[in-house]
PDB file of C-alpha atoms in Angstrom:
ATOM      1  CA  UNK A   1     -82.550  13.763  -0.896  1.00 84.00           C
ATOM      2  CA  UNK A   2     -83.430  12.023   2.389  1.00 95.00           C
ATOM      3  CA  UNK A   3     -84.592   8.489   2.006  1.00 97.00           C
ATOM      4  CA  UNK A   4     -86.955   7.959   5.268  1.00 98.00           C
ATOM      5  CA  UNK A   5     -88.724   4.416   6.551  1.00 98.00           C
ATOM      6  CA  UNK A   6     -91.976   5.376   8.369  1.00 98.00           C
ATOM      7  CA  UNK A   7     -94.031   2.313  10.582  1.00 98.00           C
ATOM      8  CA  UNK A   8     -95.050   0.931  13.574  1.00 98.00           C
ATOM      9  CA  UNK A   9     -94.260  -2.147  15.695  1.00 98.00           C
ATOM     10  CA  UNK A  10     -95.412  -4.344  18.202  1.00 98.00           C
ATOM     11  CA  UNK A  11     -92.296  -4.885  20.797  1.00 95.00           C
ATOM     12  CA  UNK A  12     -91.674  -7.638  19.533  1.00 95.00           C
ATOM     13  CA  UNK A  13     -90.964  -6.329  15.967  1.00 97.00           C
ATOM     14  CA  UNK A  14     -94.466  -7.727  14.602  1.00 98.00           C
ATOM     15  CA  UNK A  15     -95.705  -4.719  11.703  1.00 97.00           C
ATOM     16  CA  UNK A  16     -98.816  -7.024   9.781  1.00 96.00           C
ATOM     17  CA  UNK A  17    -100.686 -10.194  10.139  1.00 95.00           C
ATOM     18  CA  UNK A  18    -103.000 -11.076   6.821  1.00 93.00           C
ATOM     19  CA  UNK A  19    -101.927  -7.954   4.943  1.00 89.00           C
ATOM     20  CA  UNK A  20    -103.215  -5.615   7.630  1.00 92.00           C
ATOM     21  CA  UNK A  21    -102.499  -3.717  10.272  1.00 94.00           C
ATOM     22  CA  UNK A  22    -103.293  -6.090  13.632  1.00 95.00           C
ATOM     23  CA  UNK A  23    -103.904  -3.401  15.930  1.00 97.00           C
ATOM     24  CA  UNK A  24    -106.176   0.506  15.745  1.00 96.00           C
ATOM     25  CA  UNK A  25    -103.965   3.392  16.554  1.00 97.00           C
ATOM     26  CA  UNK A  26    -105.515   7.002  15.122  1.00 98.00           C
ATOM     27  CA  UNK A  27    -102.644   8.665  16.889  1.00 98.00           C
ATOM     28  CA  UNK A  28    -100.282   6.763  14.544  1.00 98.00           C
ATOM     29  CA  UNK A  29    -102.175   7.781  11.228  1.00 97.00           C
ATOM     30  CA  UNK A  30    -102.396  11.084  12.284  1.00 98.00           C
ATOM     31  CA  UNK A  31     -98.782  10.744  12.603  1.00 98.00           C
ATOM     32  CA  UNK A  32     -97.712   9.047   9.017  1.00 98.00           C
ATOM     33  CA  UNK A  33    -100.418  11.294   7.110  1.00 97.00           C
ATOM     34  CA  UNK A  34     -98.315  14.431   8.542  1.00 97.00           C
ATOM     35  CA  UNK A  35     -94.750  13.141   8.122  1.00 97.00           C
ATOM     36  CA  UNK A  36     -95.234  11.547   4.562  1.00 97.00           C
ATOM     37  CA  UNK A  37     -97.850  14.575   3.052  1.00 96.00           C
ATOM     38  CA  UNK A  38     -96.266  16.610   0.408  1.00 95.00           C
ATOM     39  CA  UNK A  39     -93.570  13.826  -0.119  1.00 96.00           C
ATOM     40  CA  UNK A  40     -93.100  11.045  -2.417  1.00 97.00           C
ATOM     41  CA  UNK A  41     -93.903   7.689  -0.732  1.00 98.00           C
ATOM     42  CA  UNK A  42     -92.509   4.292  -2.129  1.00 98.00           C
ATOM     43  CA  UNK A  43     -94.249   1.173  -0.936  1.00 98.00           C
ATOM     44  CA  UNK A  44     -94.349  -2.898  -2.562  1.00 98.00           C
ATOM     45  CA  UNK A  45     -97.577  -3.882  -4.326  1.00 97.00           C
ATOM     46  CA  UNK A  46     -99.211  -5.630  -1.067  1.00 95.00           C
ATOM     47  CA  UNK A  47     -99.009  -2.701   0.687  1.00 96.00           C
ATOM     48  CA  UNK A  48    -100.905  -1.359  -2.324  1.00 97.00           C
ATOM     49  CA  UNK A  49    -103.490  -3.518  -1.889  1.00 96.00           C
ATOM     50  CA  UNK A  50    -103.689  -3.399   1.722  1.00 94.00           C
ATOM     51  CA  UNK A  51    -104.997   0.175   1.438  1.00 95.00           C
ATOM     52  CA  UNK A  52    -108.455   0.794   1.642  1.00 93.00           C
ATOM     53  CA  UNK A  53    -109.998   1.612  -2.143  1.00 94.00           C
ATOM     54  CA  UNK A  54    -111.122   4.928  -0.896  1.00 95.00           C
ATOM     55  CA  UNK A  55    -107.434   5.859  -0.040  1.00 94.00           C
ATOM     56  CA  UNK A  56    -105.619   4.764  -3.247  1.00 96.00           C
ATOM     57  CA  UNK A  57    -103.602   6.786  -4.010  1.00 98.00           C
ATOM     58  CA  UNK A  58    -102.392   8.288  -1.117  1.00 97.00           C
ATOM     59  CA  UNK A  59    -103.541  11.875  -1.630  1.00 96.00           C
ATOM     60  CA  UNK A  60    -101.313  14.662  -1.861  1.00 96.00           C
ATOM     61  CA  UNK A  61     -98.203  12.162  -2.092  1.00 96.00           C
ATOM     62  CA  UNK A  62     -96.640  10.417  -5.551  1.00 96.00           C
ATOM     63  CA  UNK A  63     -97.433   6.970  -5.124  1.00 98.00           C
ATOM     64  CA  UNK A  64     -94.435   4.890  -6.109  1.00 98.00           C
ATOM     65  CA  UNK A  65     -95.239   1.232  -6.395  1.00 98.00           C
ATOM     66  CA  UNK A  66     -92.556  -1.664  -6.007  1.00 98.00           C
ATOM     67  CA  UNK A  67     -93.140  -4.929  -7.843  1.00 98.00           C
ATOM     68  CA  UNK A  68     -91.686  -7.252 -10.346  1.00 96.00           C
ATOM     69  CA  UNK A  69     -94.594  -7.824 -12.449  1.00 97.00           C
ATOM     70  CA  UNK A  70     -93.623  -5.166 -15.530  1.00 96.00           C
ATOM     71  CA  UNK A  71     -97.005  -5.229 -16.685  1.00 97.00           C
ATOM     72  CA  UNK A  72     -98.528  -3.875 -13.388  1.00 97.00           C
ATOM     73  CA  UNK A  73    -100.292  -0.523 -14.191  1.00 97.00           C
ATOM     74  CA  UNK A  74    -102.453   1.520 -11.752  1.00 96.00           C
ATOM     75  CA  UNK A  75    -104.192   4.575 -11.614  1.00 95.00           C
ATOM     76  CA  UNK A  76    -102.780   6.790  -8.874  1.00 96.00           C
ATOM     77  CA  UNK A  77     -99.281   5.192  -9.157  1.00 98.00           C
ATOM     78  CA  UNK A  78     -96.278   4.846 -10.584  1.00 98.00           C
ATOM     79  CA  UNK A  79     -94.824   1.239 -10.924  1.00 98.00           C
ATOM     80  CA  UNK A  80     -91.126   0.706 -10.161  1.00 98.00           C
ATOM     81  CA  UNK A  81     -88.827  -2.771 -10.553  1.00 98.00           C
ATOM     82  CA  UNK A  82     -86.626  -2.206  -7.433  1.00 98.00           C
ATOM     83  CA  UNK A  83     -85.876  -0.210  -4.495  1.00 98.00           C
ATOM     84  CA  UNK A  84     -83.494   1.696  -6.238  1.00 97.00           C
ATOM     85  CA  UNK A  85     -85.479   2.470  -9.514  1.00 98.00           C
ATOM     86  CA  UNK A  86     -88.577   3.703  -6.918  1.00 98.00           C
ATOM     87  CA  UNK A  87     -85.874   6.207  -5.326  1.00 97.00           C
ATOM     88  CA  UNK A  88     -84.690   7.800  -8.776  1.00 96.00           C
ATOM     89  CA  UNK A  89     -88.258   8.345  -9.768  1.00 95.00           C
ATOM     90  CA  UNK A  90     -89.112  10.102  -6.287  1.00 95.00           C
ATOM     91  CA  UNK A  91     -85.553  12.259  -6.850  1.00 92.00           C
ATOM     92  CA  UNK A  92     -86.985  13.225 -10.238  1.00 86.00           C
ATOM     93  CA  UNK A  93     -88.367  16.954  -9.412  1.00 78.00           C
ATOM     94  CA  UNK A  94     -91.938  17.677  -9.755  1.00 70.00           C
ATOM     95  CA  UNK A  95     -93.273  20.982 -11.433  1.00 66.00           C
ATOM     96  CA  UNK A  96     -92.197  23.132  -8.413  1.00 62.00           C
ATOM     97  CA  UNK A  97     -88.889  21.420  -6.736  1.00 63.00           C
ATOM     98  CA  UNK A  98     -87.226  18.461  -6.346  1.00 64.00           C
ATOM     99  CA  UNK A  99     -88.549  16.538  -3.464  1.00 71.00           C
ATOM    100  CA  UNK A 100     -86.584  17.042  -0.111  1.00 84.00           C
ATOM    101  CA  UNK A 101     -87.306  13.964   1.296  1.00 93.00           C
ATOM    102  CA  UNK A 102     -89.240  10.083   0.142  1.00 97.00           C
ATOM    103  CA  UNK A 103     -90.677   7.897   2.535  1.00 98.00           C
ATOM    104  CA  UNK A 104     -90.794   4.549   2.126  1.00 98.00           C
ATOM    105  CA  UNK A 105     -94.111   3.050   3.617  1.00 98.00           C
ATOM    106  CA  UNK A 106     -93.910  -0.877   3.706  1.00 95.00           C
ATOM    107  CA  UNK A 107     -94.189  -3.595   3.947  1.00 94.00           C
ATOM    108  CA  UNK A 108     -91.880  -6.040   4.959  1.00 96.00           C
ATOM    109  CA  UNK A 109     -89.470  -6.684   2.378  1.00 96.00           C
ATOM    110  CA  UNK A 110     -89.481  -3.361   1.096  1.00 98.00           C
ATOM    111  CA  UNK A 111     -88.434  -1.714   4.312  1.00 98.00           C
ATOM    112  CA  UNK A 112     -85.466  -4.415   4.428  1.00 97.00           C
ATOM    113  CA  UNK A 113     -84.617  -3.267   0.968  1.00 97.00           C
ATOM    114  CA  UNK A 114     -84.676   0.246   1.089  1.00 98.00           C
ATOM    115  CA  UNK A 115     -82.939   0.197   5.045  1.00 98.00           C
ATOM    116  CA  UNK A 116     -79.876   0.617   3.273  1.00 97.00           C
ATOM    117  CA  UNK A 117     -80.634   3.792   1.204  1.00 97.00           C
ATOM    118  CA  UNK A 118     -82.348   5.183   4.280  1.00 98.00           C
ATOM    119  CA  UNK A 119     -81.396   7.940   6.318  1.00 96.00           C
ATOM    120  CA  UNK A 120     -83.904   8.374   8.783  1.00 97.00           C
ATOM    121  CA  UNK A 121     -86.827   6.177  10.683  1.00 98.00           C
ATOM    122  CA  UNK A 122     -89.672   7.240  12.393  1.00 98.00           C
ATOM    123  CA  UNK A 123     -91.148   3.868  14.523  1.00 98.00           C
ATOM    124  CA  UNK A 124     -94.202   4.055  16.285  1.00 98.00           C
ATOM    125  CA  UNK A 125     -93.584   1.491  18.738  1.00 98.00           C
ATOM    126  CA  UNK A 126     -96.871  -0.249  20.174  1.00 98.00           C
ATOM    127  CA  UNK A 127     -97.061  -1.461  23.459  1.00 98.00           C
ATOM    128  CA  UNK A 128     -99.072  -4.689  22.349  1.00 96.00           C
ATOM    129  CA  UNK A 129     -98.382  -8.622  21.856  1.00 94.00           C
ATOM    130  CA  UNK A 130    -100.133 -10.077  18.829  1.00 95.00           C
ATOM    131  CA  UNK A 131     -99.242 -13.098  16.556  1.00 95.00           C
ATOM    132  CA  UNK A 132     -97.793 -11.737  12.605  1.00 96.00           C
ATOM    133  CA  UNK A 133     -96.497 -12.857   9.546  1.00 96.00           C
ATOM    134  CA  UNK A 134     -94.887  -9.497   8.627  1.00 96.00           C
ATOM    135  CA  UNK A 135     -91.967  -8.561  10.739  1.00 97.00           C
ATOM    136  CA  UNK A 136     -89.970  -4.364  11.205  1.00 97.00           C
ATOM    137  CA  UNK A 137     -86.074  -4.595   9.626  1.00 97.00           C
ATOM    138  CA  UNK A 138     -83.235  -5.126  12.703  1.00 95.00           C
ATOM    139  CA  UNK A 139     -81.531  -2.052  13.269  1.00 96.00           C
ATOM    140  CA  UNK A 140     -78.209  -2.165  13.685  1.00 96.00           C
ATOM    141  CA  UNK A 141     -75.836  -0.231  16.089  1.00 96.00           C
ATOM    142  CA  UNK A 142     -75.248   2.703  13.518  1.00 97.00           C
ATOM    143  CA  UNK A 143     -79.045   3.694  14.072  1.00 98.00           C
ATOM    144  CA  UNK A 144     -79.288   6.147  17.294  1.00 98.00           C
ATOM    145  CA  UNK A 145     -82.654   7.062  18.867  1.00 98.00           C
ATOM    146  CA  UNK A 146     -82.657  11.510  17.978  1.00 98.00           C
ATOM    147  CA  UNK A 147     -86.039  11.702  18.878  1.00 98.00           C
ATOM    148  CA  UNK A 148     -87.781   9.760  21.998  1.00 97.00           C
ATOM    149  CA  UNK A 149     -92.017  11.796  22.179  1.00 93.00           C
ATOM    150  CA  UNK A 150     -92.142   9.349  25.444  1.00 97.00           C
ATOM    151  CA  UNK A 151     -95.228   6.617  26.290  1.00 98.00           C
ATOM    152  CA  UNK A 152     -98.201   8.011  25.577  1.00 98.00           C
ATOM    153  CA  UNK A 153    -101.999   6.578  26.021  1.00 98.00           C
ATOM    154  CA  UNK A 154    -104.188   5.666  22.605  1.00 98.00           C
ATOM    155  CA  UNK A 155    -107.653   7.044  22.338  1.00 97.00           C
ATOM    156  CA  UNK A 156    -107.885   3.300  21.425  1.00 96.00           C
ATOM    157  CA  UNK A 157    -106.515   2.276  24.712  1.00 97.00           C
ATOM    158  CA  UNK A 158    -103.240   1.393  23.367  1.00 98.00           C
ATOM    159  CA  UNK A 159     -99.808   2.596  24.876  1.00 98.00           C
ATOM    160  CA  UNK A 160     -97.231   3.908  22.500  1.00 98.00           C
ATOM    161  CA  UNK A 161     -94.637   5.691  21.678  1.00 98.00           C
ATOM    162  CA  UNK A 162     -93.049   7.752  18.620  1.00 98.00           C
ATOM    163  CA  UNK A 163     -89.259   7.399  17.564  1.00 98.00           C
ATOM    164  CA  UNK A 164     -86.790   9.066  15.276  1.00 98.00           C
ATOM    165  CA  UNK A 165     -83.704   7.532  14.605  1.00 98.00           C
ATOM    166  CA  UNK A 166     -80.883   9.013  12.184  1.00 97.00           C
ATOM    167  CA  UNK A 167     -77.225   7.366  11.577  1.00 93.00           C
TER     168      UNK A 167
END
């Protein structure tokens, strides 16, 4: 199974400020909602929360949730204790196959976690400064760009750009 980390990024690295998103980017939803649909997505309990009521769970996607608290129980989702008990549950085949791929959606921590087990990225990289508290994992040399869609222009007025890297 491919383990995949899907976000996006300021330049600088910046991913949230105050458990949001600092910055409106349709293009980039559009983007996530087609590459993580159909697949099992693994995120930590803020992220959880961050989500807007109306979207919990993430239709059409097992909703794997990371946190320590045992007693945590949702509707929608699944709870797991770690990174690597969230990726055996998402391995565990559904009713038609076993999943070809997970994607792990955030935040922070998580992504540094789960970097490790991952074997592909897709960044959205925004061409935008703004102050965060929640910062994108450093890749390291064994990540090479495979995919570069170029700059492209926001409906939102925002520059960016999409990247796939594999090791």
């Amino acid at each position: 199974m491919n383990v995949g980390l899907i976000w996006a990024q300021t330049l600088n690295g910046v991913i949230g400020a105050d458990n949001g998103i600092p910055w409106r980017l349709p293009e980039d939803m559009a983007h996530f909602k087609a590459t993580t649909l159909g697949h099992p997505v693994v995120m930590g309990r803020k992220t959880w929360d961050s989500l807007p009521p109306r979207f919990r769970p993430l239709s059409d996607r097992r909703n794997i949730v990371v946190t320590r608290d045992p007693h945590w129980v949702v509707e929608g989702a699944e709870r797991a204790g770690s990174i690597a008990q969230a990726l055996e549950l998402a391995a565990e085949p559904s009713e038609t196959a076993a999943p070809a791929a997970v994607w792990v959606i955030g935040g922070g921590e998580i992504y540094r976690a789960a970097l490790g087990y991952a074997t592909m990225l897709s960044v959205t990289e925004v061409d935008l400064t703004v102050n965060g508290d929640t910062y994108a994992p450093t890749l390291d040399s064994t990540w090479k760009v495979a995919e570069d869609r170029g700059w492209q222009s926001s409906t939102s007025g925002l520059r960016y750009r999409i990247r796939r890297y594999t090791r």
